[in-house]
Coordinates of C-alpha atoms (C1' of nucleotides) in Angstrom, one line a residue:
Chain A
M1 CA -16.9 -13.0 -26.5
I2 CA -18.4 -11.3 -29.5
D3 CA -16.2 -8.2 -29.2
R4 CA -13.6 -7.9 -31.8
D5 CA -11.8 -5.1 -30.1
P6 CA -9.1 -6.6 -28.0
V7 CA -9.1 -3.7 -25.6
L8 CA -12.7 -4.4 -24.7
S9 CA -11.8 -7.9 -23.6
I10 CA -10.2 -6.3 -20.5
L11 CA -13.7 -5.7 -19.3
D12 CA -13.9 -9.3 -18.5
S13 CA -11.2 -8.9 -15.9
P14 CA -12.2 -8.6 -12.2
F15 CA -10.1 -5.5 -11.9
A16 CA -12.0 -3.6 -14.6
R17 CA -15.3 -5.0 -13.3
K18 CA -14.5 -3.6 -9.8
L19 CA -13.4 -0.2 -10.9
S20 CA -16.3 0.1 -13.3
A21 CA -18.6 -0.2 -10.4
F22 CA -17.2 3.2 -9.3
V23 CA -16.3 5.1 -12.5
R24 CA -17.3 4.8 -16.1
L25 CA -14.1 3.9 -17.9
S26 CA -13.6 5.3 -21.4
H27 CA -12.1 3.4 -24.2
S28 CA -8.7 5.1 -23.7
D29 CA -8.8 4.3 -20.0
L30 CA -9.3 0.7 -20.9
A31 CA -6.5 0.8 -23.4
V32 CA -4.1 2.1 -20.7
M33 CA -5.4 -0.4 -18.3
S34 CA -4.9 -3.3 -20.6
D35 CA -1.4 -2.1 -21.3
V36 CA -0.5 -2.0 -17.6
Y37 CA -2.3 -5.3 -17.2
R38 CA -0.1 -7.2 -19.7
R39 CA 2.9 -8.4 -17.7
R40 CA 1.5 -11.6 -16.2
R41 CA 3.2 -13.7 -13.5
S42 CA 2.3 -16.9 -11.6
F43 CA 2.9 -17.6 -8.0
A44 CA 2.8 -20.9 -6.2
V45 CA 1.0 -21.4 -2.8
G46 CA 3.1 -20.5 0.2
V47 CA 5.8 -18.5 -1.6
D48 CA 5.8 -14.9 -0.5
M49 CA 4.9 -12.5 -3.3
I50 CA 5.9 -9.5 -1.2
H51 CA 8.2 -9.7 1.8
Q52 CA 8.4 -7.5 4.9
G53 CA 11.3 -5.0 4.7
Q54 CA 12.1 -5.7 1.1
T55 CA 12.6 -2.6 -1.0
D56 CA 11.9 -1.7 -4.6
Q57 CA 8.9 -3.8 -4.9
S58 CA 6.5 -4.1 -7.7
A59 CA 2.8 -4.0 -7.1
Y60 CA 0.4 -6.5 -8.5
V61 CA -3.2 -6.7 -9.6
L62 CA -4.7 -10.1 -8.7
A63 CA -6.1 -11.7 -11.9
S64 CA -7.0 -15.1 -10.4
G65 CA -6.5 -16.9 -7.1
W66 CA -6.5 -15.7 -3.5
A67 CA -3.8 -14.2 -1.3
C68 CA -3.4 -12.8 2.2
S69 CA -1.3 -10.1 3.8
Y70 CA 0.0 -10.8 7.3
K71 CA 2.5 -9.9 9.9
I72 CA 4.5 -12.5 11.9
L73 CA 5.0 -12.1 15.6
P74 CA 8.0 -13.4 17.5
G75 CA 6.6 -16.6 19.0
G76 CA 5.5 -17.9 15.6
T77 CA 1.9 -16.8 15.6
R78 CA 0.7 -14.5 12.9
Q79 CA -2.0 -12.0 12.3
I80 CA -3.6 -11.8 8.8
V81 CA -4.4 -8.2 8.1
D82 CA -6.5 -8.8 4.9
F83 CA -7.3 -11.2 2.2
Q84 CA -6.9 -10.3 -1.5
V85 CA -9.3 -11.6 -4.1
P86 CA -9.3 -11.2 -7.9
G87 CA -9.4 -7.6 -8.9
D88 CA -7.7 -6.4 -5.8
F89 CA -4.6 -4.3 -5.8
L90 CA -1.7 -5.7 -3.9
G91 CA 1.4 -4.0 -2.6
L92 CA 0.2 -0.6 -3.7
R93 CA 1.7 0.9 -0.6
S94 CA 5.1 -0.7 -1.2
V95 CA 5.2 1.0 -4.5
L96 CA 4.2 4.4 -3.2
F97 CA 6.5 4.0 -0.3
R98 CA 9.9 2.4 -0.3
T99 CA 9.4 -0.6 2.0
S100 CA 6.6 -3.0 2.8
D101 CA 5.8 -3.6 6.4
H102 CA 4.1 -6.9 5.9
N103 CA 4.2 -10.1 3.8
V104 CA 1.8 -11.2 1.1
E105 CA 1.4 -14.9 0.4
P106 CA -0.7 -16.8 -2.1
I107 CA -3.4 -19.0 -0.6
T108 CA -4.2 -20.7 -3.9
P109 CA -2.1 -20.6 -7.1
V110 CA -2.2 -17.0 -8.2
Q111 CA -2.0 -15.2 -11.5
A112 CA -1.2 -11.6 -11.1
S113 CA -0.2 -8.7 -13.4
E114 CA 3.0 -7.0 -12.3
V115 CA 2.8 -3.2 -12.2
K116 CA 6.1 -1.4 -12.2
Q117 CA 6.2 1.8 -10.4
R118 CA 7.0 4.0 -13.4
D119 CA 4.2 2.4 -15.5
L120 CA 1.7 3.1 -12.7
L121 CA 2.7 6.7 -12.4
A122 CA 2.7 7.1 -16.2
A123 CA -0.8 5.6 -16.3
F124 CA -1.9 7.9 -13.5
T125 CA -0.7 10.9 -15.5
A126 CA -2.3 9.7 -18.7
T127 CA -5.7 8.9 -17.3
P128 CA -6.6 10.8 -14.2
R129 CA -9.9 8.9 -14.2
L130 CA -8.0 5.6 -13.7
A131 CA -6.0 7.1 -10.9
T132 CA -9.2 8.3 -9.2
A133 CA -10.6 4.8 -9.4
V134 CA -7.4 3.2 -8.0
L135 CA -7.3 5.6 -5.1
W136 CA -11.0 4.9 -4.4
A137 CA -10.2 1.2 -4.2
A138 CA -7.2 1.9 -1.9
S139 CA -9.3 4.0 0.4
R140 CA -11.9 1.2 0.5
D141 CA -9.2 -1.2 1.5
E142 CA -8.2 1.0 4.3
A143 CA -11.8 1.3 5.5
M144 CA -11.9 -2.5 5.6
V145 CA -8.8 -2.7 7.8
V146 CA -10.4 -0.3 10.2
E147 CA -13.5 -2.4 10.3
H148 CA -11.4 -5.4 10.9
L149 CA -9.8 -3.7 13.8
V150 CA -13.3 -3.0 15.3
D151 CA -14.0 -6.7 14.8
L152 CA -11.0 -7.8 16.8
G153 CA -11.5 -5.2 19.5
R154 CA -15.2 -5.3 20.2
R155 CA -17.1 -8.2 18.6
T156 CA -17.6 -11.7 19.9
A157 CA -16.2 -14.6 17.9
S158 CA -19.5 -15.4 16.2
E159 CA -20.2 -11.8 15.3
R160 CA -16.7 -11.5 13.9
M161 CA -17.1 -14.6 11.8
A162 CA -20.5 -13.5 10.5
H163 CA -19.2 -10.0 9.8
F164 CA -16.2 -11.4 8.0
L165 CA -18.2 -13.7 5.7
L166 CA -20.7 -10.9 4.8
E167 CA -17.9 -8.5 3.9
L168 CA -16.1 -11.2 1.8
G169 CA -19.4 -11.9 0.0
A170 CA -19.9 -8.2 -0.7
R171 CA -16.4 -7.9 -2.1
L172 CA -16.7 -11.0 -4.3
R173 CA -20.1 -9.9 -5.6
L174 CA -18.4 -6.8 -7.0
V175 CA -16.2 -9.0 -9.3
G176 CA -18.9 -11.5 -10.1
M177 CA -17.6 -14.3 -7.9
A178 CA -20.5 -14.4 -5.5
D179 CA -24.2 -13.8 -5.3
R180 CA -26.7 -13.5 -2.5
A181 CA -26.8 -17.3 -2.1
G182 CA -23.1 -17.7 -1.4
F183 CA -19.7 -18.2 -2.9
A184 CA -16.7 -20.6 -3.3
C185 CA -14.1 -20.0 -0.7
P186 CA -10.7 -21.7 -0.5
L187 CA -9.9 -20.5 3.1
S188 CA -9.0 -23.1 5.7
Q189 CA -10.1 -22.8 9.3
Y190 CA -6.5 -22.1 10.2
L191 CA -6.5 -19.1 7.9
L192 CA -9.8 -17.9 9.3
A193 CA -8.3 -18.3 12.8
D194 CA -5.2 -16.2 11.9
A195 CA -7.4 -13.5 10.4
L196 CA -10.0 -13.3 13.2
G197 CA -7.6 -13.6 16.1
L198 CA -9.1 -17.0 17.2
S199 CA -7.8 -20.5 17.6
A200 CA -8.6 -22.9 14.8
V201 CA -10.6 -25.1 17.2
H202 CA -12.8 -22.2 18.1
V203 CA -13.3 -21.2 14.5
N204 CA -14.7 -24.7 14.0
R205 CA -17.1 -24.4 16.9
V206 CA -18.3 -20.9 15.8
L207 CA -19.0 -22.2 12.3
R208 CA -21.0 -25.0 13.7
E209 CA -23.0 -22.7 15.9
L210 CA -23.8 -20.4 12.9
R211 CA -24.8 -23.4 10.9
E212 CA -27.0 -24.8 13.5
D213 CA -28.7 -21.4 14.0
G214 CA -29.5 -21.5 10.3
L215 CA -27.5 -18.4 9.4
V216 CA -24.5 -19.5 7.2
T217 CA -23.0 -22.8 6.2
F218 CA -19.3 -23.0 5.4
Q219 CA -18.4 -26.5 4.3
K220 CA -16.4 -28.1 1.6
G221 CA -15.0 -24.8 0.3
R222 CA -18.3 -23.2 -0.1
V223 CA -20.1 -20.5 1.9
V224 CA -23.9 -20.6 1.8
F225 CA -26.0 -17.8 3.2
D226 CA -28.9 -19.7 4.7
D227 CA -30.6 -16.6 6.0
Y228 CA -28.9 -13.4 4.7
E229 CA -31.1 -10.9 6.4
A230 CA -30.9 -12.6 9.8
L231 CA -27.1 -12.7 9.4
V232 CA -26.9 -9.0 8.7
E233 CA -29.1 -8.4 11.6
F234 CA -27.1 -10.6 13.9
T235 CA -23.8 -8.9 13.3
A236 CA -25.1 -5.4 12.7
F237 CA -23.5 -5.3 9.3
D238 CA -23.5 -1.9 7.7
R239 CA -22.5 -1.8 4.1
A240 CA -21.8 1.9 4.2
Y241 CA -18.0 1.5 4.6
L242 CA -17.8 -0.6 1.5
D243 CA -19.6 1.6 -1.0
H244 CA -18.6 5.1 0.2
E245 CA -18.1 8.0 -2.1
G246 CA -15.0 8.3 -4.3
P247 CA -12.0 10.5 -4.0
L248 CA -11.9 14.1 -5.1
L249 CA -8.2 14.3 -5.6
I250 CA -6.5 14.1 -9.0
Chain B
M1 CA 13.3 33.0 19.9
I2 CA 16.1 35.0 18.5
D3 CA 14.7 34.6 15.0
R4 CA 13.3 37.8 13.5
D5 CA 11.8 36.0 10.5
P6 CA 8.2 35.3 11.3
V7 CA 8.2 32.3 8.9
L8 CA 10.9 30.6 10.9
S9 CA 8.8 30.7 14.0
I10 CA 6.7 27.9 12.5
L11 CA 9.6 25.7 13.2
D12 CA 8.4 25.7 16.8
S13 CA 5.2 23.9 15.8
P14 CA 4.9 20.2 16.4
F15 CA 3.8 19.8 12.8
A16 CA 7.0 21.2 11.4
R17 CA 9.1 19.4 13.9
K18 CA 7.6 16.1 12.9
L19 CA 7.9 16.6 9.2
S20 CA 11.4 18.0 9.6
A21 CA 12.4 14.6 11.0
F22 CA 11.7 13.2 7.6
V23 CA 12.5 15.9 5.0
R24 CA 14.6 19.1 5.2
L25 CA 12.0 21.8 4.6
S26 CA 13.1 24.9 2.7
H27 CA 12.3 28.4 3.6
S28 CA 9.6 28.5 0.9
D29 CA 8.2 25.2 2.2
L30 CA 7.9 26.8 5.6
A31 CA 6.3 29.9 4.1
V32 CA 3.5 27.8 2.5
M33 CA 3.2 25.8 5.6
S34 CA 2.8 28.8 7.9
D35 CA 0.2 30.1 5.5
V36 CA -1.8 26.9 5.6
Y37 CA -1.3 26.8 9.3
R38 CA -3.0 30.2 9.9
R39 CA -6.7 29.4 10.4
R40 CA -6.8 28.4 14.0
R41 CA -9.9 26.9 15.7
S42 CA -10.6 25.7 19.2
F43 CA -12.6 22.7 20.2
A44 CA -14.1 21.7 23.6
V45 CA -13.7 18.3 25.1
G46 CA -16.3 15.8 23.9
V47 CA -17.7 17.8 20.9
D48 CA -17.0 15.9 17.7
M49 CA -14.6 17.6 15.4
I50 CA -15.4 15.2 12.6
H51 CA -18.6 13.2 12.4
Q52 CA -19.2 9.9 10.7
G53 CA -20.9 10.2 7.3
Q54 CA -20.6 13.9 7.3
T55 CA -19.5 15.3 3.9
D56 CA -17.5 18.3 2.8
Q57 CA -15.2 18.2 5.8
S58 CA -12.1 20.2 6.5
A59 CA -9.0 18.5 7.7
Y60 CA -7.0 19.8 10.7
V61 CA -3.5 19.8 12.0
L62 CA -3.4 19.4 15.7
A63 CA -1.5 22.3 17.3
S64 CA -2.2 21.4 20.9
G65 CA -4.3 19.0 22.9
W66 CA -5.2 15.3 22.3
A67 CA -8.0 13.8 20.2
C68 CA -9.1 10.3 19.3
S69 CA -10.8 8.8 16.3
Y70 CA -13.3 6.0 16.9
K71 CA -16.3 4.0 15.7
I72 CA -19.4 3.4 17.6
L73 CA -21.1 0.0 17.6
P74 CA -24.7 -0.7 18.0
G75 CA -24.9 -1.6 21.7
G76 CA -23.2 1.5 22.8
T77 CA -19.6 0.2 23.0
R78 CA -17.0 1.9 20.9
Q79 CA -13.6 1.1 19.5
I80 CA -10.9 3.8 19.4
V81 CA -8.9 3.4 16.2
D82 CA -6.2 5.9 17.0
F83 CA -5.2 8.8 19.1
Q84 CA -4.0 12.1 17.7
V85 CA -1.3 14.1 19.4
P86 CA 0.1 17.6 18.4
G87 CA 1.6 17.6 15.0
D88 CA -0.8 14.9 13.7
F89 CA -3.0 15.4 10.7
L90 CA -6.6 14.7 11.3
G91 CA -9.3 13.9 8.8
L92 CA -6.9 13.8 5.9
R93 CA -8.9 11.0 4.4
S94 CA -12.2 12.9 4.7
V95 CA -10.6 15.6 2.6
L96 CA -9.2 13.3 -0.1
F97 CA -12.4 11.3 -0.1
R98 CA -15.9 12.6 0.3
T99 CA -17.1 11.1 3.5
S100 CA -15.5 10.2 6.8
D101 CA -16.2 6.7 8.2
H102 CA -15.4 7.5 11.8
N103 CA -15.7 10.2 14.4
V104 CA -13.0 12.4 15.8
E105 CA -13.4 13.8 19.3
P106 CA -11.1 16.0 21.5
I107 CA -9.9 14.4 24.7
T108 CA -8.5 17.6 26.1
P109 CA -9.2 21.1 24.9
V110 CA -7.8 21.3 21.4
Q111 CA -6.3 24.0 19.2
A112 CA -6.2 23.0 15.6
S113 CA -5.5 24.6 12.2
E114 CA -8.2 24.1 9.7
V115 CA -7.0 23.1 6.3
K116 CA -9.5 23.6 3.5
Q117 CA -9.3 21.1 0.7
R118 CA -8.4 23.7 -2.0
D119 CA -5.6 25.2 0.2
L120 CA -4.2 21.7 0.8
L121 CA -4.2 20.9 -2.9
A122 CA -2.7 24.2 -3.8
A123 CA 0.0 23.8 -1.2
F124 CA 0.8 20.3 -2.6
T125 CA 1.2 21.7 -6.1
A126 CA 3.3 24.6 -4.9
T127 CA 5.7 22.6 -2.8
P128 CA 6.0 18.9 -3.8
R129 CA 8.4 18.4 -0.9
L130 CA 5.7 19.3 1.6
A131 CA 3.3 16.9 -0.2
T132 CA 5.8 14.2 0.1
A133 CA 6.2 14.8 3.8
V134 CA 2.4 14.8 4.4
L135 CA 2.0 11.5 2.5
W136 CA 4.8 10.0 4.5
A137 CA 3.0 10.9 7.7
A138 CA -0.2 9.5 6.4
S139 CA 1.5 6.2 5.5
R140 CA 3.0 6.1 9.0
D141 CA -0.5 6.5 10.4
E142 CA -1.7 3.6 8.4
A143 CA 1.2 1.4 9.5
M144 CA 0.2 2.2 13.1
V145 CA -3.4 1.1 12.5
V146 CA -2.1 -2.2 11.1
E147 CA 0.1 -2.6 14.2
H148 CA -2.9 -1.8 16.4
L149 CA -4.8 -4.5 14.6
V150 CA -2.0 -7.0 15.4
D151 CA -2.2 -5.8 19.0
L152 CA -5.9 -6.7 19.3
G153 CA -5.6 -9.9 17.4
R154 CA -2.6 -11.6 18.8
R155 CA -1.2 -9.9 21.9
T156 CA -2.2 -10.4 25.5
A157 CA -3.6 -7.5 27.5
S158 CA -0.2 -6.7 29.1
E159 CA 1.7 -6.9 25.8
R160 CA -0.9 -4.7 24.2
M161 CA -0.6 -2.1 26.9
A162 CA 3.2 -2.1 26.9
H163 CA 3.3 -1.9 23.1
F164 CA 0.8 0.9 23.1
L165 CA 2.7 3.0 25.6
L166 CA 6.0 2.5 23.8
E167 CA 4.5 3.6 20.5
L168 CA 2.9 6.6 22.1
G169 CA 6.2 7.5 23.6
A170 CA 8.0 7.2 20.2
R171 CA 5.4 9.4 18.6
L172 CA 5.6 12.1 21.3
R173 CA 9.3 12.1 21.2
L174 CA 9.2 13.1 17.6
V175 CA 7.4 16.4 18.5
G176 CA 9.4 17.0 21.7
M177 CA 6.7 16.0 24.1
A178 CA 8.5 13.0 25.6
D179 CA 11.9 11.6 26.3
R180 CA 13.2 8.2 27.2
A181 CA 12.1 8.7 30.8
G182 CA 8.4 9.2 30.0
F183 CA 5.7 11.7 29.1
A184 CA 2.6 13.5 30.3
C185 CA -0.5 11.6 29.3
P186 CA -4.1 12.8 29.7
L187 CA -5.7 9.5 28.8
S188 CA -8.1 8.0 31.3
Q189 CA -8.3 4.2 31.9
Y190 CA -11.6 4.2 30.1
L191 CA -10.1 5.6 27.0
L192 CA -7.3 3.1 27.2
A193 CA -9.9 0.3 27.5
D194 CA -11.8 1.5 24.4
A195 CA -8.5 1.6 22.4
L196 CA -7.1 -1.7 23.5
G197 CA -10.3 -3.7 23.4
L198 CA -10.3 -4.3 27.1
S199 CA -12.6 -3.5 30.0
A200 CA -11.6 -0.5 32.2
V201 CA -11.3 -2.8 35.2
H202 CA -8.8 -5.0 33.4
V203 CA -6.8 -2.0 32.2
N204 CA -6.4 -1.1 35.8
R205 CA -5.1 -4.6 36.7
V206 CA -2.7 -4.6 33.8
L207 CA -1.2 -1.3 34.7
R208 CA -0.7 -2.5 38.2
E209 CA 1.0 -5.6 37.0
L210 CA 3.4 -3.6 34.7
R211 CA 4.1 -1.3 37.6
E212 CA 4.8 -4.1 40.1
D213 CA 7.1 -5.7 37.5
G214 CA 9.1 -2.5 37.4
L215 CA 8.5 -1.9 33.7
V216 CA 6.2 1.2 33.4
T217 CA 4.3 3.4 35.8
F218 CA 1.2 5.2 34.6
Q219 CA -0.1 7.4 37.4
K220 CA -1.5 10.9 37.9
G221 CA -1.4 11.7 34.2
R222 CA 2.2 10.7 33.7
V223 CA 3.8 7.7 32.1
V224 CA 7.2 6.8 33.4
F225 CA 9.4 4.1 31.8
D226 CA 11.0 2.4 34.7
D227 CA 12.9 0.0 32.6
Y228 CA 12.7 0.9 28.9
E229 CA 14.8 -2.0 27.6
A230 CA 13.0 -4.6 29.5
L231 CA 9.7 -3.2 28.3
V232 CA 10.8 -3.3 24.7
E233 CA 11.9 -6.8 25.2
F234 CA 8.7 -7.8 26.9
T235 CA 6.4 -6.8 24.1
A236 CA 8.8 -7.4 21.2
F237 CA 8.5 -3.8 20.2
D238 CA 10.0 -3.2 16.7
R239 CA 10.4 0.5 15.8
A240 CA 10.8 -0.3 12.1
Y241 CA 7.2 0.4 11.3
L242 CA 7.5 3.9 12.8
D243 CA 10.5 5.2 11.0
H244 CA 10.2 3.6 7.6
E245 CA 11.4 5.2 4.4
G246 CA 9.4 7.9 2.8
P247 CA 7.2 8.0 -0.3
L248 CA 8.5 8.1 -3.8
L249 CA 5.4 9.6 -5.3
I250 CA 5.0 13.3 -6.2
Chain C
dG1 C1' -5.1 -51.1 -1.8
dC2 C1' -2.2 -49.0 1.8
dG3 C1' -0.1 -45.4 4.3
dC4 C1' 0.4 -40.8 4.9
dC5 C1' -0.9 -36.0 5.7
dG6 C1' -3.5 -31.8 6.0
dG7 C1' -7.7 -30.3 7.4
dA8 C1' -12.2 -30.8 10.0
dT9 C1' -14.4 -32.1 14.2
dT10 C1' -15.2 -32.9 19.0
dG11 C1' -14.5 -33.4 24.1
dA12 C1' -12.1 -32.1 28.6
dT13 C1' -9.9 -28.8 31.1
dC14 C1' -7.8 -24.3 32.2
dC15 C1' -7.2 -19.4 32.5
dG16 C1' -7.6 -14.6 30.8
dC17 C1' -10.6 -11.3 31.0
dG18 C1' -15.4 -9.4 31.5
dT19 C1' -19.0 -8.3 34.7
dC20 C1' -20.9 -6.9 39.0
dA21 C1' -20.4 -4.5 43.1
dG22 C1' -18.4 -1.8 46.3
dG23 C1' -14.7 1.7 48.1
dA24 C1' -11.4 5.3 48.0
dT25 C1' -9.8 9.7 46.2
dC26 C1' -10.0 14.1 44.3
dG27 C1' -11.4 18.4 42.2
dG28 C1' -15.1 21.6 41.3
dG29 C1' -19.4 24.0 42.2
dG30 C1' -23.1 25.6 45.2
Chain D
dC1 C1' -17.8 23.2 53.8
dC2 C1' -20.2 19.6 51.8
dC3 C1' -22.0 17.2 48.0
dC4 C1' -21.4 15.2 43.5
dG5 C1' -19.4 13.3 39.5
dA6 C1' -15.4 11.4 37.5
dT7 C1' -11.7 8.5 38.0
dC8 C1' -9.0 5.0 40.2
dC9 C1' -8.7 0.8 42.6
dT10 C1' -9.9 -3.9 44.3
dG11 C1' -12.4 -8.4 45.3
dA12 C1' -15.6 -12.4 43.9
dC13 C1' -17.5 -14.9 40.3
dG14 C1' -18.6 -16.6 35.7
dC15 C1' -17.9 -17.2 30.8
dG16 C1' -15.7 -17.2 26.3
dG17 C1' -12.2 -18.9 24.1
dA18 C1' -7.3 -21.2 24.4
dT19 C1' -5.0 -25.4 24.9
dC20 C1' -4.3 -30.3 24.8
dA21 C1' -5.5 -34.5 22.9
dA22 C1' -8.1 -37.7 20.1
dT23 C1' -10.6 -39.2 16.1
dC24 C1' -12.2 -38.9 11.5
dC25 C1' -12.2 -38.0 6.7
dG26 C1' -10.7 -37.3 1.8
dG27 C1' -7.0 -36.8 -1.4
dC28 C1' -2.7 -38.4 -3.1
dG29 C1' 1.7 -41.0 -3.9
dC30 C1' 3.3 -45.5 -4.6

DNA sequence: GCGCCGGATTGATCCGCGTCAGGATCGGGG
DNA sequence: CCCCGATCCTGACGCGGATCAATCCGGCGC
């Protein structure tokens, strides 16, 4: 980096990249952000970062690595509600509210900045623009959950998979971790199965089908969009819910 | 009512009943609430109250009648995301954010109080306690959407149905429209199908099965819990997500 | 180099649920 | 009173996806 201003270096973070896509952040916004961003923690794969029912949680901003939030059912199966990628907020609700109603677990080794509740609220007061951006991101997450619900309720396995990969691509592009061609993806077929409400075996078959149809290829930890337009067409992917307008509040 | 204070009469409303279950509302809270509550509107069955992509919406508080929010898929099918019953907020997100990403449609004739964005924000500033209560309700709604997602992803048709009816019962009890025995329910089997990701035919079969197993009976617009405990057991219903702690913010 | 283990891959079989098709019932309007 | 539309109900059949069971592959510890 040529910048000598340490505050500006925060612009390299996925979090700042993502929020910048929505609001123009001032130098003082960035200063507050880099302050909040300072308390780094590492998490190993498979150890819950946030646990269901636990109180007085911190929230985190994912700096690197992937995580997933999920609920366990009696019977051992689980449903993954959402994946988190760098730049995503994580556990925001468990800070605003007292308890978390689901678990969050790292999929790869994770680096995340811990955000204490009081720091977050202080930052919100100091820089309303930052608060606006964070709320915008939160509302986008909620829209994704709704779309995921539609996936499970009314789309076939292949449509689900195609839709999921397109959405993931769009999210990663926002933080510079993907382009139209594809992206690196650490998700196993078991994880895909738990997210899409399928069995791992069927996930495999669906991926083969999409590959043989020349739409997407997901192999060796890499997703390649072989025919982006056809894929969008196939699953009736509508970007609208991802880049909706921002919040008016605050 | 023996009360002579007109403000206190708002306590009869489902909205106040619901929020009272969470916070103790002061007389001035009630005054603000009854003020916000004043602008009544009626809606006929089948005419969208909130339309996807529409901007500058109002929000509503349901006073009487039932509604549902849903998304349409190309192909004509739809997925119902949630039902709204009296006391529920409706379109809160489309006020906080600029556009709505789904439709809301009355299922029965509906009476609702229109809440303008500026009135809502003003009320929030005037009575933080009211804001707290509203945010609590919103977070509860979100938890229900997540639980609904788990339904579609990982529960069988009968478990889904059982879970859905139990949840609905719990919600209605909060506003005095149900007891442990059951409740009046205007939902057709087509609506249930669109919500649970099933075909109407299969909804019918599942209802018969639950009835013959002596768990619930849903006939002639009335849901009767024949064996509440067994039903809870059957679907592993966990009330925790419905009566979680309230928000800390504001 | 060998054994082990988690993930990917594939085939065979089974069953939950969708689809199609037809009745029955009921309330409302002409 | 009769017709019509909406809703409920039921049977026959087929398909999508689960389940069970192998096999294969690459990475890693020793």
